[in-house]
PDB file of C-alpha atoms in Angstrom:
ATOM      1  CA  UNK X 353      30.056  -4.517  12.286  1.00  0.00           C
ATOM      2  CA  UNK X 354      28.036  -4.751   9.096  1.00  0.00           C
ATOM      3  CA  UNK X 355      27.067  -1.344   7.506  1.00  0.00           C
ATOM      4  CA  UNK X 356      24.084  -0.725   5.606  1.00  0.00           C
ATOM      5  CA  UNK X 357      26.203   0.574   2.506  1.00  0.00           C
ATOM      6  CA  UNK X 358      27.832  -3.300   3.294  1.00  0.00           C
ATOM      7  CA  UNK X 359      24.591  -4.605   3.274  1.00  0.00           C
ATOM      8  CA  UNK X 360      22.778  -2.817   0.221  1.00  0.00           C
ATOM      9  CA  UNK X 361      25.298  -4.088  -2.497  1.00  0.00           C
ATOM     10  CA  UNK X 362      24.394  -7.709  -1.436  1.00  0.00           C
ATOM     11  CA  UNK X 363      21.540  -9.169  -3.417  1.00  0.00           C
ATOM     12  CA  UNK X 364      18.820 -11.744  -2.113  1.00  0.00           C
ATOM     13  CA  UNK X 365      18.816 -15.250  -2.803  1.00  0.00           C
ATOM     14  CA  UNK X 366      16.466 -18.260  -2.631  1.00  0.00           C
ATOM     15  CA  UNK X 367      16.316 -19.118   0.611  1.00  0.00           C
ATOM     16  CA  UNK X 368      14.056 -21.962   2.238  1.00  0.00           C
ATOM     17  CA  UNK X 369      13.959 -23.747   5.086  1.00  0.00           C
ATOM     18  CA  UNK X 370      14.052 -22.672   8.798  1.00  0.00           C
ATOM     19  CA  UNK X 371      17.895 -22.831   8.680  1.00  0.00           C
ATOM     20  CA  UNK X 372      17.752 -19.989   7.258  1.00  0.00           C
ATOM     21  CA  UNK X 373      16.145 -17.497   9.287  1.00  0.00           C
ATOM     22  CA  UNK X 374      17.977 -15.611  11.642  1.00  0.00           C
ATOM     23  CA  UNK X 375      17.691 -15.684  15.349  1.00  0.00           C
ATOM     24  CA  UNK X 376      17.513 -12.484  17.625  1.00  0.00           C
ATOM     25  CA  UNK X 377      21.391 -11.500  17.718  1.00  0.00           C
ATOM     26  CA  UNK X 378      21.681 -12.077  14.217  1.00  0.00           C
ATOM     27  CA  UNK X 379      18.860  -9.937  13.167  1.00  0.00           C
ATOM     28  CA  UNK X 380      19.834  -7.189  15.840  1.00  0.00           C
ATOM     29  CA  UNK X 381      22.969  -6.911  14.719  1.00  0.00           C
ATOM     30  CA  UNK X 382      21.789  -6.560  10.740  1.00  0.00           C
ATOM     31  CA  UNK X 383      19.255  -3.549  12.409  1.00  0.00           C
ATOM     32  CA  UNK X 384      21.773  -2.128  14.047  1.00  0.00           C
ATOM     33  CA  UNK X 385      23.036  -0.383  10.372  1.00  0.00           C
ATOM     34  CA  UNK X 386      19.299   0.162   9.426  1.00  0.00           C
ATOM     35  CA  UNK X 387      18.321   3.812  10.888  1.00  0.00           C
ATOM     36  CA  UNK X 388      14.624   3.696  11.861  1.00  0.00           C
ATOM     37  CA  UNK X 389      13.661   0.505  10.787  1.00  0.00           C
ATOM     38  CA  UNK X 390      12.293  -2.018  13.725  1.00  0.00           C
ATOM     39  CA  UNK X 391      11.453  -5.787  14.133  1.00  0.00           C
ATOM     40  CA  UNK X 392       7.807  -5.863  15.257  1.00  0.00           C
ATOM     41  CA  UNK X 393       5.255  -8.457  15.287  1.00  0.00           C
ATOM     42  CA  UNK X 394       8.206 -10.403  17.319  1.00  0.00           C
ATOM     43  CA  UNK X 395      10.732 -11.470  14.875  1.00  0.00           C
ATOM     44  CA  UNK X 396       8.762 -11.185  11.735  1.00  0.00           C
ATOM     45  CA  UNK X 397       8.407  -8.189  10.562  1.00  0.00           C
ATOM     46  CA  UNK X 398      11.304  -5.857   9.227  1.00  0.00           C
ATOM     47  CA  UNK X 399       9.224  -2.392   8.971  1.00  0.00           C
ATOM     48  CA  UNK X 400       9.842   1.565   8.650  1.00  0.00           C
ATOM     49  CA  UNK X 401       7.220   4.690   7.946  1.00  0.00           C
ATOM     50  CA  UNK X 402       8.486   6.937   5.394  1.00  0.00           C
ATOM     51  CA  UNK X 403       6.923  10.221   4.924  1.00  0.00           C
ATOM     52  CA  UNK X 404       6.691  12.605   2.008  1.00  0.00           C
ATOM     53  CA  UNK X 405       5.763  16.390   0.770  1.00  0.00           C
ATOM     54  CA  UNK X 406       3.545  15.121  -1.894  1.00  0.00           C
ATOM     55  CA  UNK X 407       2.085  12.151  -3.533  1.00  0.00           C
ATOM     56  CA  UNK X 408       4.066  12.361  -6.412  1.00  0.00           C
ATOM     57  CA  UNK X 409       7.467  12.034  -3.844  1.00  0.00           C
ATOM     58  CA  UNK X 410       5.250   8.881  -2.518  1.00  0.00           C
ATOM     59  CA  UNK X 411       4.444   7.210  -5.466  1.00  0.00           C
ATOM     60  CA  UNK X 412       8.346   7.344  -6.912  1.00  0.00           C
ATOM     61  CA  UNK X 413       8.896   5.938  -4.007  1.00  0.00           C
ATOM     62  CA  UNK X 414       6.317   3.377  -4.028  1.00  0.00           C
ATOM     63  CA  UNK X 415       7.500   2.705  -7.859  1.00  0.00           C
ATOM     64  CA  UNK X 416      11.538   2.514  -6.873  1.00  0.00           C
ATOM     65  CA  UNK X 417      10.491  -0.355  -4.073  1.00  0.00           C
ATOM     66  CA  UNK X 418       8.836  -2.251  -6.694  1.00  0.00           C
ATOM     67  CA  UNK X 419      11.471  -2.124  -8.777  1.00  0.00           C
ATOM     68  CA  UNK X 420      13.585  -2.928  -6.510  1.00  0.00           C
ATOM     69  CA  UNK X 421      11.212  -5.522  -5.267  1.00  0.00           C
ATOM     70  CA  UNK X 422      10.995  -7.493  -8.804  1.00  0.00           C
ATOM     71  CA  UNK X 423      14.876  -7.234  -9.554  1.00  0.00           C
ATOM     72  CA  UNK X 424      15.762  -8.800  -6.502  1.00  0.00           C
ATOM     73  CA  UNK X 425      12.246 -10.834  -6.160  1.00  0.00           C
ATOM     74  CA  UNK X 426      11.685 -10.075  -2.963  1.00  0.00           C
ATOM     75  CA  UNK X 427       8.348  -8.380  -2.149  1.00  0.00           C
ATOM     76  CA  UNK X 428       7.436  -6.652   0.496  1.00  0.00           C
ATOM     77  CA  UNK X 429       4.027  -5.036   2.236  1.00  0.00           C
ATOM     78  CA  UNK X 430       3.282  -1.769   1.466  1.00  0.00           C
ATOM     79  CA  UNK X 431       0.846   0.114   3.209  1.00  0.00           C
ATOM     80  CA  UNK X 432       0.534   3.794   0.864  1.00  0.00           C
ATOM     81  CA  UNK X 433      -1.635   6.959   2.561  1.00  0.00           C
ATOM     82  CA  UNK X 434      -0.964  10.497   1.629  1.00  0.00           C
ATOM     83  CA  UNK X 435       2.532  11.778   2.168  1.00  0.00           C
ATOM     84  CA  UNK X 436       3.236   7.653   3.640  1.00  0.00           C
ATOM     85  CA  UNK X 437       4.553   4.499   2.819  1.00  0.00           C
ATOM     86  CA  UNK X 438       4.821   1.804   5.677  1.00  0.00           C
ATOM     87  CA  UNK X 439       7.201  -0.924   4.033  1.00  0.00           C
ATOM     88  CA  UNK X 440       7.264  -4.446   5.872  1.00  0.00           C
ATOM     89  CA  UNK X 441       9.616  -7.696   4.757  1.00  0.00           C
ATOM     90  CA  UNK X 442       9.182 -10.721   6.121  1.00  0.00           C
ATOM     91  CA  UNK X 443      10.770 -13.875   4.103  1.00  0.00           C
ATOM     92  CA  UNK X 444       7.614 -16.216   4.273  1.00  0.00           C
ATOM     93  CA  UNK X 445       9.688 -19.233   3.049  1.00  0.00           C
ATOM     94  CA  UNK X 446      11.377 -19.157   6.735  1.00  0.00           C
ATOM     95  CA  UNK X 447       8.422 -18.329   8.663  1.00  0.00           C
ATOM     96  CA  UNK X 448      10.254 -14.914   9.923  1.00  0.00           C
ATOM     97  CA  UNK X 449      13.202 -12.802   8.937  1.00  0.00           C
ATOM     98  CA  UNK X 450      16.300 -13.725   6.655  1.00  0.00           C
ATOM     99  CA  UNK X 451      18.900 -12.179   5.581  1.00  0.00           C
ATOM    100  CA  UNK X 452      17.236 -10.822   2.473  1.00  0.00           C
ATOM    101  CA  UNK X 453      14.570  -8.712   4.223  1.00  0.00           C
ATOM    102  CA  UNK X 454      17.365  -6.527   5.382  1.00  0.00           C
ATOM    103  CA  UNK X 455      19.505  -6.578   1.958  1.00  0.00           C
ATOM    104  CA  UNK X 456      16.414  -5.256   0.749  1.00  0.00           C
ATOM    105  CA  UNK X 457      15.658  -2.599   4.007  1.00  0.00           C
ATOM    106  CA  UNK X 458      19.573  -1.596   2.920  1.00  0.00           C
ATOM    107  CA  UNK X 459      18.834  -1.012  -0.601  1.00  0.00           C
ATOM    108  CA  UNK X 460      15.764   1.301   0.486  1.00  0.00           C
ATOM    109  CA  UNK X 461      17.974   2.981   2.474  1.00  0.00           C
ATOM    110  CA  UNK X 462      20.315   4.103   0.173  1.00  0.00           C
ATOM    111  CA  UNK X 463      18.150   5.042  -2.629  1.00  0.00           C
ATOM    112  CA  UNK X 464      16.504   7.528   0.025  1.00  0.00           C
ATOM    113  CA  UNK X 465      19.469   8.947   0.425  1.00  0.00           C
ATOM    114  CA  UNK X 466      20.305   9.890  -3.496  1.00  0.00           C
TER     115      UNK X 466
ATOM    116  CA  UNK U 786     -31.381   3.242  -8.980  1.00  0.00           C
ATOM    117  CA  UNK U 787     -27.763   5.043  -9.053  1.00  0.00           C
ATOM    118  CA  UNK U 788     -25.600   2.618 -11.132  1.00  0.00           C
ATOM    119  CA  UNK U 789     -21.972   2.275 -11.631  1.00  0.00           C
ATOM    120  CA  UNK U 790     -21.299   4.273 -14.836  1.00  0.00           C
ATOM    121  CA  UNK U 791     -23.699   6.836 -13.844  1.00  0.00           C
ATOM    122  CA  UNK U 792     -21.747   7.268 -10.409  1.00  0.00           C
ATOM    123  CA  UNK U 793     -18.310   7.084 -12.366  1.00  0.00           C
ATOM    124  CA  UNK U 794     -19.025  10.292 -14.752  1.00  0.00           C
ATOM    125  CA  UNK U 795     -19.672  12.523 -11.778  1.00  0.00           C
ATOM    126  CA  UNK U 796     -16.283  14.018  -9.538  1.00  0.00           C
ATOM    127  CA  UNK U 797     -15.478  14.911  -6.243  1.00  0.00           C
ATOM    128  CA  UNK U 798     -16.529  17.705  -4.341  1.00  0.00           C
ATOM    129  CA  UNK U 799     -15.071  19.661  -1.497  1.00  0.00           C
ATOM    130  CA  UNK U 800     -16.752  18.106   1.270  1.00  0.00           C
ATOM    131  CA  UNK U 801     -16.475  19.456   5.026  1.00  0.00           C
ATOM    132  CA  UNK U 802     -18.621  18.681   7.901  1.00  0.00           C
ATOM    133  CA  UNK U 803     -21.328  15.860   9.331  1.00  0.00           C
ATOM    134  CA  UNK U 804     -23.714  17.388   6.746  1.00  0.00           C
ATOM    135  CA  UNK U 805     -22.392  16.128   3.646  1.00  0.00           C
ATOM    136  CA  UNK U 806     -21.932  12.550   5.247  1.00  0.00           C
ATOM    137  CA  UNK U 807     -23.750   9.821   4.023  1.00  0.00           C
ATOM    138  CA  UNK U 808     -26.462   8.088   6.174  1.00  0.00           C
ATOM    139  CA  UNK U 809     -26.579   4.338   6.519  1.00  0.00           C
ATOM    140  CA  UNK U 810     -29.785   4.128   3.535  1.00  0.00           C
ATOM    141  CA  UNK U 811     -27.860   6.561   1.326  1.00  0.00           C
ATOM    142  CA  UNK U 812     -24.559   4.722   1.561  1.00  0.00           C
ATOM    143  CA  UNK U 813     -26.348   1.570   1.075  1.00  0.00           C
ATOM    144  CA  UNK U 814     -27.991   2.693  -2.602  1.00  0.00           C
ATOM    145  CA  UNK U 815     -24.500   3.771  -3.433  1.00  0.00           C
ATOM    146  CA  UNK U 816     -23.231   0.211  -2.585  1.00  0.00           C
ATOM    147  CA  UNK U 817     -25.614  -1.757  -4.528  1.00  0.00           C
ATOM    148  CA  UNK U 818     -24.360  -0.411  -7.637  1.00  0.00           C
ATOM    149  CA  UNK U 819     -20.564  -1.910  -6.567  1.00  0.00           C
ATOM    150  CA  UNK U 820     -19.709  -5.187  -6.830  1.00  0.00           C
ATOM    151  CA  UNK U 821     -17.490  -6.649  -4.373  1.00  0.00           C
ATOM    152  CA  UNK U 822     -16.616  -3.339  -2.326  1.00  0.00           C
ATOM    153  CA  UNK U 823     -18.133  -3.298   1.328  1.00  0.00           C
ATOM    154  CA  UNK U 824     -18.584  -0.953   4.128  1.00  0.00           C
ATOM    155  CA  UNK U 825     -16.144  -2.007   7.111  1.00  0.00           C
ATOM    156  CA  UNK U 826     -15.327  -0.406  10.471  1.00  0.00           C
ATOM    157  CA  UNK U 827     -19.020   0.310  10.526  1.00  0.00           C
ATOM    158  CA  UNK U 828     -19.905   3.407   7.939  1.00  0.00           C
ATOM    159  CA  UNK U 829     -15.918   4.636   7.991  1.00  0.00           C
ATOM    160  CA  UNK U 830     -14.365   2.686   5.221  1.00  0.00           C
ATOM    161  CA  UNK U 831     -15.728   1.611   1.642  1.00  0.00           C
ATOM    162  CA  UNK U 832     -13.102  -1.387   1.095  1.00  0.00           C
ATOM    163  CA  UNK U 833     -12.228  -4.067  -1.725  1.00  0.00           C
ATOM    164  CA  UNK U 834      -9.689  -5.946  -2.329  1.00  0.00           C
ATOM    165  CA  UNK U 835      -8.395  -6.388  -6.168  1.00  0.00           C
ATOM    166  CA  UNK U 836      -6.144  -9.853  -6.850  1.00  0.00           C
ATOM    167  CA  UNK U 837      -3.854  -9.723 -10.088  1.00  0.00           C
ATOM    168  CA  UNK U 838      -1.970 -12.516 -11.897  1.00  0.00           C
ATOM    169  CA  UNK U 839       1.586 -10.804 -11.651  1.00  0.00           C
ATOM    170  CA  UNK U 840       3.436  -7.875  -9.567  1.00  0.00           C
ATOM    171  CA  UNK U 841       3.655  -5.522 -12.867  1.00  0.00           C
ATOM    172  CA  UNK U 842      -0.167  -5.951 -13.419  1.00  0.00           C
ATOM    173  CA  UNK U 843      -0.363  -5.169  -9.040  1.00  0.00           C
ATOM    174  CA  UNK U 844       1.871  -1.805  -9.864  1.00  0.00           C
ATOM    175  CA  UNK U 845      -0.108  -0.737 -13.042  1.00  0.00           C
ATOM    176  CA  UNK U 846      -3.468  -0.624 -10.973  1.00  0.00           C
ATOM    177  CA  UNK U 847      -1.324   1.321  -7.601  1.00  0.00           C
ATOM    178  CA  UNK U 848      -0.432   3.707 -10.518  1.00  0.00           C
ATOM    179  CA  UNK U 849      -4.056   4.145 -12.255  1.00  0.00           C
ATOM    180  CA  UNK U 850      -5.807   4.284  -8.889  1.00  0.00           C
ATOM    181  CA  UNK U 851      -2.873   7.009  -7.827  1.00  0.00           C
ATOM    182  CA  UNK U 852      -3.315   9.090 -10.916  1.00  0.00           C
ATOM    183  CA  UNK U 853      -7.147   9.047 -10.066  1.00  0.00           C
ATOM    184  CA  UNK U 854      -6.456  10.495  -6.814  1.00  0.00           C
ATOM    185  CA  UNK U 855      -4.706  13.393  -7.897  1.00  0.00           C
ATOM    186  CA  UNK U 856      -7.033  13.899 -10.365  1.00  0.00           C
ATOM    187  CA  UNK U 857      -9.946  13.782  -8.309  1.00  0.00           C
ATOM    188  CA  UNK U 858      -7.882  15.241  -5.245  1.00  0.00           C
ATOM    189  CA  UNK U 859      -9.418  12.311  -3.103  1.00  0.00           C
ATOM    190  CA  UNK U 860      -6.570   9.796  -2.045  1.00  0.00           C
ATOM    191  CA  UNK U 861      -7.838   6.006  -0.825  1.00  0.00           C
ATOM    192  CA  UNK U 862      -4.952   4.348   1.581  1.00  0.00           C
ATOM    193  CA  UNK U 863      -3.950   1.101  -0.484  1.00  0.00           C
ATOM    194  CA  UNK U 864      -2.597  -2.203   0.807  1.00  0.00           C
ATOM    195  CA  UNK U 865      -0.497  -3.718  -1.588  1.00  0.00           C
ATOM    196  CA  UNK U 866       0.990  -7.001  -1.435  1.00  0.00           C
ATOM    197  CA  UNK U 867       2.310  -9.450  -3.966  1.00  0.00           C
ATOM    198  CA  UNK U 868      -0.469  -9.882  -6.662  1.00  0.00           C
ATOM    199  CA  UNK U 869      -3.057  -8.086  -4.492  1.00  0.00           C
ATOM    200  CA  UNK U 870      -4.526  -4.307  -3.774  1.00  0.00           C
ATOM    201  CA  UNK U 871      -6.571  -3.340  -0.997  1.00  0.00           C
ATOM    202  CA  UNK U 872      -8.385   0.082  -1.596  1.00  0.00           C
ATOM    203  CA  UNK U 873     -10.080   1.749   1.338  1.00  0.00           C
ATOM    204  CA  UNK U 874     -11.939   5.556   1.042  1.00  0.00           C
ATOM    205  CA  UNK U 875     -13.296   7.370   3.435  1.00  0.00           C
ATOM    206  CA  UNK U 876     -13.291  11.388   3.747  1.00  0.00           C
ATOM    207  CA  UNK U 877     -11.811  12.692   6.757  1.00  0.00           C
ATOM    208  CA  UNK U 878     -13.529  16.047   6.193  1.00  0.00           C
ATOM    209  CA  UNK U 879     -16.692  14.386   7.501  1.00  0.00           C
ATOM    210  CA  UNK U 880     -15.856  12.033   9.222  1.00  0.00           C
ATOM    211  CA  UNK U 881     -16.870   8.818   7.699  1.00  0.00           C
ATOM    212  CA  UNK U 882     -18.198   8.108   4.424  1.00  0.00           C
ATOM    213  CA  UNK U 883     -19.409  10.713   1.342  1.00  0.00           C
ATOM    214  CA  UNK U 884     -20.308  10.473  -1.988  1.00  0.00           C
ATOM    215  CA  UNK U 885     -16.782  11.136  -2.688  1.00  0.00           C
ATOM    216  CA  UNK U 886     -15.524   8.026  -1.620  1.00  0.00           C
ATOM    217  CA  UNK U 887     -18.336   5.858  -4.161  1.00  0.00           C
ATOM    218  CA  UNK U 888     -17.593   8.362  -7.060  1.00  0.00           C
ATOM    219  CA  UNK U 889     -13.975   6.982  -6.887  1.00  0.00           C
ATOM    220  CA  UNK U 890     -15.026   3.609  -6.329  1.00  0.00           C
ATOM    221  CA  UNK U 891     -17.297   3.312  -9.077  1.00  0.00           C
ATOM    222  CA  UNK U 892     -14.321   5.164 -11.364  1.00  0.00           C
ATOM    223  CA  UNK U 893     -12.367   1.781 -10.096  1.00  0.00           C
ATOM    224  CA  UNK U 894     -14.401  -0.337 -11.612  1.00  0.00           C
ATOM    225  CA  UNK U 895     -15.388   1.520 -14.732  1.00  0.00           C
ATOM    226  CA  UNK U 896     -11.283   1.516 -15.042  1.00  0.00           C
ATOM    227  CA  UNK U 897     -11.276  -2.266 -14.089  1.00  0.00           C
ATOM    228  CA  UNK U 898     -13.396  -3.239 -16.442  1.00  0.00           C
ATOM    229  CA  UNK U 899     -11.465  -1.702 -19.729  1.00  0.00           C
TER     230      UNK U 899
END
């Protein structure tokens, strides 16, 4: 079974092509180490809520994503409210979800938990 | 005629209740004087969506617009995608729209334009 420490010292890589996508049992197995995250939209959307104190907790976190997002150029949706950050990958290159949308959920993960 | 830099030297005001809501010919003036923004989900949301060459550019306007919030203690839920920002106000307080919500709009676009 993959873990999501596993998972988050991967790094993303070019991917195109539908071969590269993942079917169902694939990606259910990769969410399986994700806490909270779900597939919605069916199949292509990797997405979690995270909530915060303030707005300065939610904009480090909006900044750490990014940064994360341009090292590993990989960029998700983010949807930002007060105290809220929905974050959604999809891998558009596939049409759905690839292995780097949850390499980067991973890496999200365990930042949060520092 | 309100215009833009007039709009963007005043701040925001504590706000409660259907009194200090905007009616459909007051919220219009106030729109006139913005270019591009537009009132959606009929008289809840003033709404535009900013398009930037490159992700760092997409981050440093999420950051401005953030420190603006604080600031003005008024906080817009944002959209943001790869090379693209979607601002929305509206003021819970009352229910819809204020003057709030085009005082930070028109500080958007005063900032924009720099």
């Amino acid at each position: 079974m993959m873990t999501e420490p596993q998972l988050a010292r991967e790094h993303c890589r070019p991917l195109r092509g539908r071969e590269h996508s993942l079917d169902q049992s694939q990606a259910s197995v990769l969410l399986a180490s994700l806490p909270g995250w779900q597939i919605v939209d069916p199949g292509q959307l990797l997405q979690k809520e995270f909530t915060f104190a303030s707005y300065t907790a939610t904009l480090l976190f909006v900044n750490t994503v990014a940064g994360l997002a341009e090292r590993e150029n990989h960029h998700p949706d983010l949807e930002v409210g007060y105290g809220r950050v929905k974050v959604s990958y999809c891998t558009h290159d596939v049409g759905g979800l690839s292995r780097n949308d949850f390499i980067c959920a991973a890496k999200i993960e365990a930042l949060a938990g520092i």
